[in-house]
Amino acid sequence: MNEQVKILVDISKINLEQIEILLEQLGFQVVHNHEEVLILKQVQVNADYKALNRLDFVVSVEPMHQFKALEYLKRTFTLGESEIGKEFAVIAGPCAVESREQLFNIAHEIFQQGLSLLRGGTFKIRTSPYAFQGLGMDALQMLRDVADRYHMAIVSEVVDPQHARLAAPYIDCLQIGSRNMHNTALLRAAAATRKPILLKRGFASTIEEWLYAAEYLALEGAREVIFCERGIRTFEPSMRFTLDLAGAVLLKQRTGLPVFIDPSHATGNPNLITPLVLAARAAGLDGVMVEVHENPLVALSDGAQALDFPSLEDMLHALDSLSV
Ligand code: PEP
Ligand code: MN
């Protein structure tokens, strides 16, 4: 993963050319050398920089921390009634808030099904400017009202720096959408609110870029960040995106930070949601975000992928049976 390592070598024992050959055999490429200091790039996934200490010409080995601030992020934290990072969490709700009635209806059902993390979009980022754009600030007030009514925590997307500041008082966890993962002004503004942040992976972003986005958040003061893998774009046309479950697990193993999946946007197919949720749970990930609608057929956005109420219940039962 392009991890760089700084090593100090003793060239009285062996010359630089021989060192380079040896390091290459061990999976490292010398990208920079300055006298006895070499900067190495890991080129083989299984290369272990710590093992370099065993070489007698190596005086010291030091990983180059590209993600210094990530260390400040919490591995576990409380969001509403959920202990993120400790128990498997389910965030559910409509793609977009469509009306007060729709929102309260869905929230009531989700509450009845034992959930306490509600999602709902207010300013939607749609591919087409002619598609439903969301109810804006009105929807934020509705989300706050419903959250207070059912003691739920709200997860909702913020779309630009000003919106992040305006929306933060209404919601409990600011979502950074896939299309905005590289928007550093937004990342900074969201982090400055000090609210928890759900950071979607850009659908064409590498894991390293995703980590750098989180690094922006952490540098700006965020301490509670959930990574959310929501599918990446591949050559496969039979699903909306390709859920990179392995990437999510890798990120979890590498950072120990909370990692969720969003199988709704990843697949665009409600029939694939429960199997992927079970896989995420079994793989040690920390939770899921799913879209739910009372009547997906008439949803104003993403109806094709939404779970209806009975299928949400089936999903939760399947999860329960995995837990015992
Ligand atoms: C969403 O969760 O509402 C959404 C738009 O997701 P994404 O940013 O992953 O496309
Ligand atoms: Mn959606």
Short mmCIF file of C-alpha atoms and ligand atoms in Angstrom, two decimals:
data_model
loop_
_atom_site.label_atom_id
_atom_site.label_comp_id
_atom_site.label_asym_id
_atom_site.label_seq_id
_atom_site.Cartn_x
_atom_site.Cartn_y
_atom_site.Cartn_z
CA MET A 1 0.00 0.00 0.00
CA ASN A 2 2.86 2.32 -0.83
CA GLU A 3 3.92 2.37 2.77
CA GLN A 4 7.24 4.12 2.97
CA VAL A 5 9.97 3.24 5.39
CA LYS A 6 13.10 5.14 6.32
CA ILE A 7 16.16 3.04 7.10
CA LEU A 8 19.63 3.96 8.23
CA VAL A 9 22.31 1.65 6.87
CA ASP A 10 25.98 1.02 7.60
CA ILE A 11 27.73 1.12 4.23
CA SER A 12 31.07 0.12 5.70
CA LYS A 13 29.80 -3.48 5.64
CA ILE A 14 28.20 -3.66 2.21
CA ASN A 15 27.87 -1.34 -0.77
CA LEU A 16 24.73 0.46 -1.78
CA GLU A 17 24.22 -1.53 -4.96
CA GLN A 18 24.21 -4.83 -3.06
CA ILE A 19 21.86 -3.32 -0.50
CA GLU A 20 19.41 -2.32 -3.23
CA ILE A 21 19.42 -5.81 -4.74
CA LEU A 22 18.84 -7.41 -1.38
CA LEU A 23 16.03 -5.03 -0.50
CA GLU A 24 14.40 -5.65 -3.83
CA GLN A 25 14.40 -9.38 -3.13
CA LEU A 26 12.65 -8.61 0.14
CA GLY A 27 9.93 -6.61 -1.59
CA PHE A 28 11.21 -3.04 -1.25
CA GLN A 29 12.29 -0.48 -3.78
CA VAL A 30 14.68 2.30 -2.85
CA VAL A 31 12.93 5.51 -3.88
CA HIS A 32 15.39 7.93 -2.36
CA ASN A 33 18.85 7.74 -0.87
CA HIS A 34 20.82 10.33 0.91
CA GLU A 35 24.17 8.99 2.09
CA GLU A 36 23.27 6.37 4.67
CA VAL A 37 19.56 7.15 4.82
CA LEU A 38 17.33 5.25 2.42
CA ILE A 39 13.65 5.75 1.80
CA LEU A 40 11.99 2.52 0.75
CA LYS A 41 8.69 1.82 -0.88
CA GLN A 42 6.95 -1.45 -0.19
CA VAL A 43 6.28 -3.09 -3.56
CA GLN A 44 5.20 -6.56 -2.43
CA VAL A 45 2.17 -6.80 -0.18
CA ASN A 46 3.79 -9.35 2.14
CA ALA A 47 7.00 -7.38 2.59
CA ASP A 48 7.53 -6.72 6.30
CA TYR A 49 9.61 -3.66 7.08
CA LYS A 50 10.10 -4.70 10.69
CA ALA A 51 12.05 -7.75 9.50
CA LEU A 52 14.63 -5.39 7.96
CA ASN A 53 16.02 -4.91 11.46
CA ARG A 54 17.44 -8.41 11.16
CA LEU A 55 19.87 -7.38 8.42
CA ASP A 56 23.25 -6.62 9.95
CA PHE A 57 23.86 -3.55 7.77
CA VAL A 58 20.60 -1.98 8.94
CA VAL A 59 21.09 0.38 11.86
CA SER A 60 17.48 1.49 12.28
CA VAL A 61 14.08 1.19 10.63
CA GLU A 62 11.33 3.76 10.91
CA PRO A 63 7.97 3.71 9.16
CA MET A 64 7.12 7.04 7.53
CA HIS A 65 3.82 8.01 9.05
CA GLN A 66 1.71 9.27 6.24
CA PHE A 67 -1.37 9.11 8.44
CA LYS A 68 -0.20 10.71 11.65
CA ALA A 69 -3.50 12.19 12.74
CA LEU A 70 -5.49 8.97 12.24
CA GLU A 71 -4.02 7.86 15.55
CA TYR A 72 -6.21 10.43 17.27
CA LEU A 73 -9.44 8.87 15.99
CA LYS A 74 -11.43 6.82 18.45
CA ARG A 75 -11.85 3.11 17.90
CA THR A 76 -15.12 3.14 19.79
CA PHE A 77 -17.58 5.89 20.58
CA THR A 78 -21.21 6.45 21.39
CA LEU A 79 -23.69 7.52 18.73
CA GLY A 80 -27.20 7.82 20.14
CA GLU A 81 -27.81 4.51 21.85
CA SER A 82 -25.16 2.64 19.88
CA GLU A 83 -21.65 1.85 20.92
CA ILE A 84 -19.92 2.21 17.57
CA GLY A 85 -16.99 -0.16 17.24
CA LYS A 86 -18.20 -2.38 20.07
CA GLU A 87 -21.46 -3.76 18.73
CA PHE A 88 -22.68 -4.26 15.20
CA ALA A 89 -24.75 -1.18 14.32
CA VAL A 90 -27.52 -0.75 11.78
CA ILE A 91 -28.32 2.67 10.32
CA ALA A 92 -31.58 2.59 8.36
CA GLY A 93 -33.88 5.06 6.71
CA PRO A 94 -34.98 6.55 3.44
CA CYS A 95 -32.61 7.71 0.76
CA ALA A 96 -34.27 11.12 1.02
CA VAL A 97 -36.72 12.78 3.34
CA GLU A 98 -39.76 13.19 1.10
CA SER A 99 -42.35 14.54 3.54
CA ARG A 100 -42.98 14.72 7.27
CA GLU A 101 -45.46 11.90 6.98
CA GLN A 102 -43.09 9.64 5.07
CA LEU A 103 -40.26 10.30 7.50
CA PHE A 104 -42.32 9.70 10.63
CA ASN A 105 -43.82 6.57 9.16
CA ILE A 106 -40.42 5.08 8.34
CA ALA A 107 -38.89 6.22 11.64
CA HIS A 108 -41.78 4.66 13.56
CA GLU A 109 -41.26 1.34 11.80
CA ILE A 110 -37.51 1.39 12.33
CA PHE A 111 -38.05 2.20 15.98
CA GLN A 112 -40.54 -0.67 16.27
CA GLN A 113 -37.94 -2.97 14.77
CA GLY A 114 -35.52 -2.00 17.54
CA LEU A 115 -33.22 0.39 15.68
CA SER A 116 -32.10 3.79 16.87
CA LEU A 117 -29.91 5.15 14.06
CA LEU A 118 -31.92 6.86 11.35
CA ARG A 119 -30.62 8.07 8.02
CA GLY A 120 -32.29 10.47 5.59
CA GLY A 121 -31.03 12.80 2.89
CA THR A 122 -31.99 16.47 2.81
CA PHE A 123 -29.85 18.02 0.09
CA LYS A 124 -29.43 15.20 -2.37
CA ILE A 125 -26.53 15.03 -4.75
CA ARG A 126 -28.15 13.55 -7.81
CA THR A 127 -26.46 12.58 -11.03
CA SER A 128 -29.18 14.35 -13.00
CA PRO A 129 -30.20 17.93 -12.17
CA TYR A 130 -33.76 16.95 -13.11
CA ALA A 131 -34.00 14.32 -10.37
CA PHE A 132 -35.50 15.06 -6.93
CA GLN A 133 -33.01 17.26 -5.10
CA GLY A 134 -34.32 16.87 -1.55
CA LEU A 135 -36.34 19.13 0.73
CA GLY A 136 -33.35 21.03 2.08
CA MET A 137 -33.56 22.85 5.40
CA ASP A 138 -37.19 21.85 5.97
CA ALA A 139 -36.09 18.22 5.96
CA LEU A 140 -33.41 18.94 8.56
CA GLN A 141 -36.05 20.23 10.97
CA MET A 142 -38.17 17.15 10.28
CA LEU A 143 -35.19 14.91 11.04
CA ARG A 144 -34.58 16.70 14.33
CA ASP A 145 -38.25 16.41 15.28
CA VAL A 146 -38.43 12.73 14.50
CA ALA A 147 -35.14 12.06 16.31
CA ASP A 148 -36.46 13.73 19.43
CA ARG A 149 -39.77 11.91 19.17
CA TYR A 150 -38.15 8.44 18.98
CA HIS A 151 -34.83 9.14 20.74
CA MET A 152 -32.92 8.32 17.63
CA ALA A 153 -29.63 9.60 16.31
CA ILE A 154 -29.67 11.08 12.83
CA VAL A 155 -27.13 10.41 10.10
CA SER A 156 -27.48 12.81 7.17
CA GLU A 157 -25.31 13.98 4.31
CA VAL A 158 -23.80 17.44 4.19
CA VAL A 159 -22.91 18.70 0.75
CA ASP A 160 -20.80 21.82 1.09
CA PRO A 161 -18.95 23.67 3.86
CA GLN A 162 -21.75 26.14 4.52
CA HIS A 163 -24.30 23.36 4.60
CA ALA A 164 -22.15 21.41 7.06
CA ARG A 165 -22.23 24.36 9.46
CA LEU A 166 -25.96 24.93 8.99
CA ALA A 167 -26.94 21.28 9.25
CA ALA A 168 -24.74 20.24 12.16
CA PRO A 169 -27.09 21.44 14.94
CA TYR A 170 -29.91 19.29 13.51
CA ILE A 171 -28.08 16.02 13.05
CA ASP A 172 -25.93 13.70 15.13
CA CYS A 173 -23.57 12.31 12.52
CA LEU A 174 -22.54 14.15 9.37
CA GLN A 175 -22.30 12.00 6.29
CA ILE A 176 -19.72 12.81 3.62
CA GLY A 177 -20.99 11.34 0.37
CA SER A 178 -19.05 9.30 -2.10
CA ARG A 179 -18.97 12.14 -4.62
CA ASN A 180 -17.55 14.47 -2.01
CA MET A 181 -14.86 12.35 -0.41
CA HIS A 182 -12.17 14.43 -2.11
CA ASN A 183 -13.79 17.76 -1.24
CA THR A 184 -11.23 18.93 1.28
CA ALA A 185 -13.05 22.18 2.11
CA LEU A 186 -16.10 20.13 3.05
CA LEU A 187 -14.00 17.63 5.02
CA ARG A 188 -12.49 20.47 7.02
CA ALA A 189 -15.82 22.18 7.65
CA ALA A 190 -17.47 18.92 8.71
CA ALA A 191 -14.62 18.10 11.08
CA ALA A 192 -14.73 21.59 12.58
CA THR A 193 -18.29 20.93 13.81
CA ARG A 194 -16.79 18.23 16.10
CA LYS A 195 -19.71 15.94 15.31
CA PRO A 196 -19.16 12.29 14.43
CA ILE A 197 -18.66 11.79 10.70
CA LEU A 198 -19.59 8.94 8.41
CA LEU A 199 -17.08 9.04 5.60
CA LYS A 200 -18.22 7.27 2.46
CA ARG A 201 -15.55 5.96 0.17
CA GLY A 202 -15.38 7.70 -3.20
CA PHE A 203 -16.54 5.18 -5.79
CA ALA A 204 -13.34 5.67 -7.74
CA SER A 205 -11.06 6.13 -4.77
CA THR A 206 -8.30 3.91 -3.49
CA ILE A 207 -8.08 2.87 0.12
CA GLU A 208 -5.11 5.14 0.53
CA GLU A 209 -7.09 8.14 -0.75
CA TRP A 210 -9.91 7.21 1.62
CA LEU A 211 -7.44 7.19 4.50
CA TYR A 212 -6.11 10.58 3.46
CA ALA A 213 -9.66 11.96 3.52
CA ALA A 214 -9.94 10.71 7.10
CA GLU A 215 -6.54 12.23 7.81
CA TYR A 216 -8.00 15.63 6.78
CA LEU A 217 -10.86 15.08 9.21
CA ALA A 218 -8.56 14.06 12.03
CA LEU A 219 -6.19 16.98 11.42
CA GLU A 220 -9.13 19.36 11.65
CA GLY A 221 -10.22 17.95 14.98
CA ALA A 222 -12.66 15.14 14.21
CA ARG A 223 -12.27 12.28 16.66
CA GLU A 224 -15.24 10.09 15.79
CA VAL A 225 -15.20 8.80 12.23
CA ILE A 226 -16.97 5.86 10.65
CA PHE A 227 -15.59 4.65 7.33
CA CYS A 228 -18.34 3.43 5.00
CA GLU A 229 -17.58 1.28 1.96
CA ARG A 230 -20.39 1.91 -0.53
CA GLY A 231 -19.17 0.19 -3.65
CA ILE A 232 -16.60 1.14 -6.22
CA ARG A 233 -16.98 1.38 -9.96
CA THR A 234 -15.74 -1.61 -11.86
CA PHE A 235 -16.37 -3.18 -15.27
CA GLU A 236 -19.24 -5.25 -13.82
CA PRO A 237 -22.60 -3.92 -15.04
CA SER A 238 -24.97 -6.29 -13.22
CA MET A 239 -24.86 -4.34 -9.97
CA ARG A 240 -24.87 -0.59 -9.42
CA PHE A 241 -21.30 -0.70 -8.07
CA THR A 242 -19.03 -3.46 -6.74
CA LEU A 243 -18.92 -3.76 -2.96
CA ASP A 244 -15.28 -3.95 -1.97
CA LEU A 245 -15.74 -6.10 1.10
CA ALA A 246 -12.09 -7.10 1.15
CA GLY A 247 -11.08 -3.45 1.05
CA ALA A 248 -13.36 -2.73 4.00
CA VAL A 249 -11.83 -5.59 5.98
CA LEU A 250 -8.33 -4.50 5.04
CA LEU A 251 -9.06 -0.99 6.28
CA LYS A 252 -10.42 -2.40 9.51
CA GLN A 253 -7.36 -4.59 10.01
CA ARG A 254 -5.03 -1.78 9.18
CA THR A 255 -6.55 0.95 11.34
CA GLY A 256 -8.78 -0.73 13.92
CA LEU A 257 -11.27 2.09 13.27
CA PRO A 258 -15.02 1.57 12.75
CA VAL A 259 -15.84 0.39 9.23
CA PHE A 260 -19.38 -0.01 7.87
CA ILE A 261 -20.75 -1.08 4.52
CA ASP A 262 -23.62 0.40 2.55
CA PRO A 263 -24.94 -2.49 0.47
CA SER A 264 -27.89 -0.43 -0.80
CA HIS A 265 -25.83 1.94 -2.91
CA ALA A 266 -23.17 -0.68 -3.59
CA THR A 267 -25.54 -3.14 -5.25
CA GLY A 268 -28.68 -1.21 -6.14
CA ASN A 269 -30.46 -4.50 -5.47
CA PRO A 270 -32.50 -5.21 -2.33
CA ASN A 271 -32.06 -8.98 -2.78
CA LEU A 272 -28.33 -8.70 -2.22
CA ILE A 273 -28.53 -6.68 0.97
CA THR A 274 -29.06 -9.34 3.62
CA PRO A 275 -26.28 -11.67 2.35
CA LEU A 276 -23.81 -8.78 2.30
CA VAL A 277 -24.86 -7.54 5.72
CA LEU A 278 -24.27 -11.03 7.10
CA ALA A 279 -20.88 -11.16 5.39
CA ALA A 280 -19.89 -7.81 6.88
CA ARG A 281 -20.92 -8.95 10.35
CA ALA A 282 -19.10 -12.26 10.02
CA ALA A 283 -15.99 -10.49 8.72
CA GLY A 284 -15.75 -8.37 11.85
CA LEU A 285 -16.92 -5.08 10.39
CA ASP A 286 -18.76 -2.66 12.63
CA GLY A 287 -22.09 -2.00 10.99
CA VAL A 288 -24.19 -1.25 7.97
CA MET A 289 -26.22 1.54 6.50
CA VAL A 290 -29.28 0.49 4.51
CA GLU A 291 -32.02 2.36 2.70
CA VAL A 292 -35.57 1.61 3.74
CA HIS A 293 -38.85 2.89 2.34
CA GLU A 294 -42.48 2.23 3.21
CA ASN A 295 -43.28 1.84 -0.47
CA PRO A 296 -40.11 1.61 -2.58
CA LEU A 297 -42.16 1.65 -5.78
CA VAL A 298 -43.07 5.30 -5.28
CA ALA A 299 -39.87 6.53 -3.59
CA LEU A 300 -38.60 9.82 -4.98
CA SER A 301 -35.02 8.54 -5.05
CA ASP A 302 -33.32 5.15 -5.07
CA GLY A 303 -36.57 3.21 -4.79
CA ALA A 304 -35.11 0.27 -6.73
CA GLN A 305 -32.63 -0.53 -3.97
CA ALA A 306 -34.67 0.24 -0.85
CA LEU A 307 -35.73 -2.46 1.55
CA ASP A 308 -39.42 -2.48 2.36
CA PHE A 309 -40.48 -2.97 5.98
CA PRO A 310 -40.81 -6.80 5.90
CA SER A 311 -37.43 -7.22 4.23
CA LEU A 312 -35.78 -4.99 6.84
CA GLU A 313 -37.29 -7.27 9.47
CA ASP A 314 -35.97 -10.34 7.65
CA MET A 315 -32.52 -8.78 7.51
CA LEU A 316 -32.53 -8.06 11.24
CA HIS A 317 -33.68 -11.61 12.02
CA ALA A 318 -30.91 -13.01 9.88
CA LEU A 319 -28.42 -10.82 11.74
CA ASP A 320 -29.79 -11.98 15.10
CA SER A 321 -29.39 -15.59 14.14
CA LEU A 322 -25.79 -14.97 13.14
CA SER A 323 -25.06 -13.42 16.53
CA VAL A 324 -26.07 -16.50 18.57
C1 PEP B 1 -26.55 8.32 0.32
O1 PEP B 1 -26.16 7.57 1.21
O2 PEP B 1 -27.61 8.94 0.36
C2 PEP B 1 -25.71 8.50 -0.89
C3 PEP B 1 -26.00 9.42 -1.80
O3 PEP B 1 -24.69 7.66 -0.95
P1 PEP B 1 -23.32 7.77 -1.77
O4 PEP B 1 -22.71 9.08 -1.42
O5 PEP B 1 -22.56 6.60 -1.24
O6 PEP B 1 -23.67 7.63 -3.22
MN MN B 2 -29.69 6.79 -1.96
#
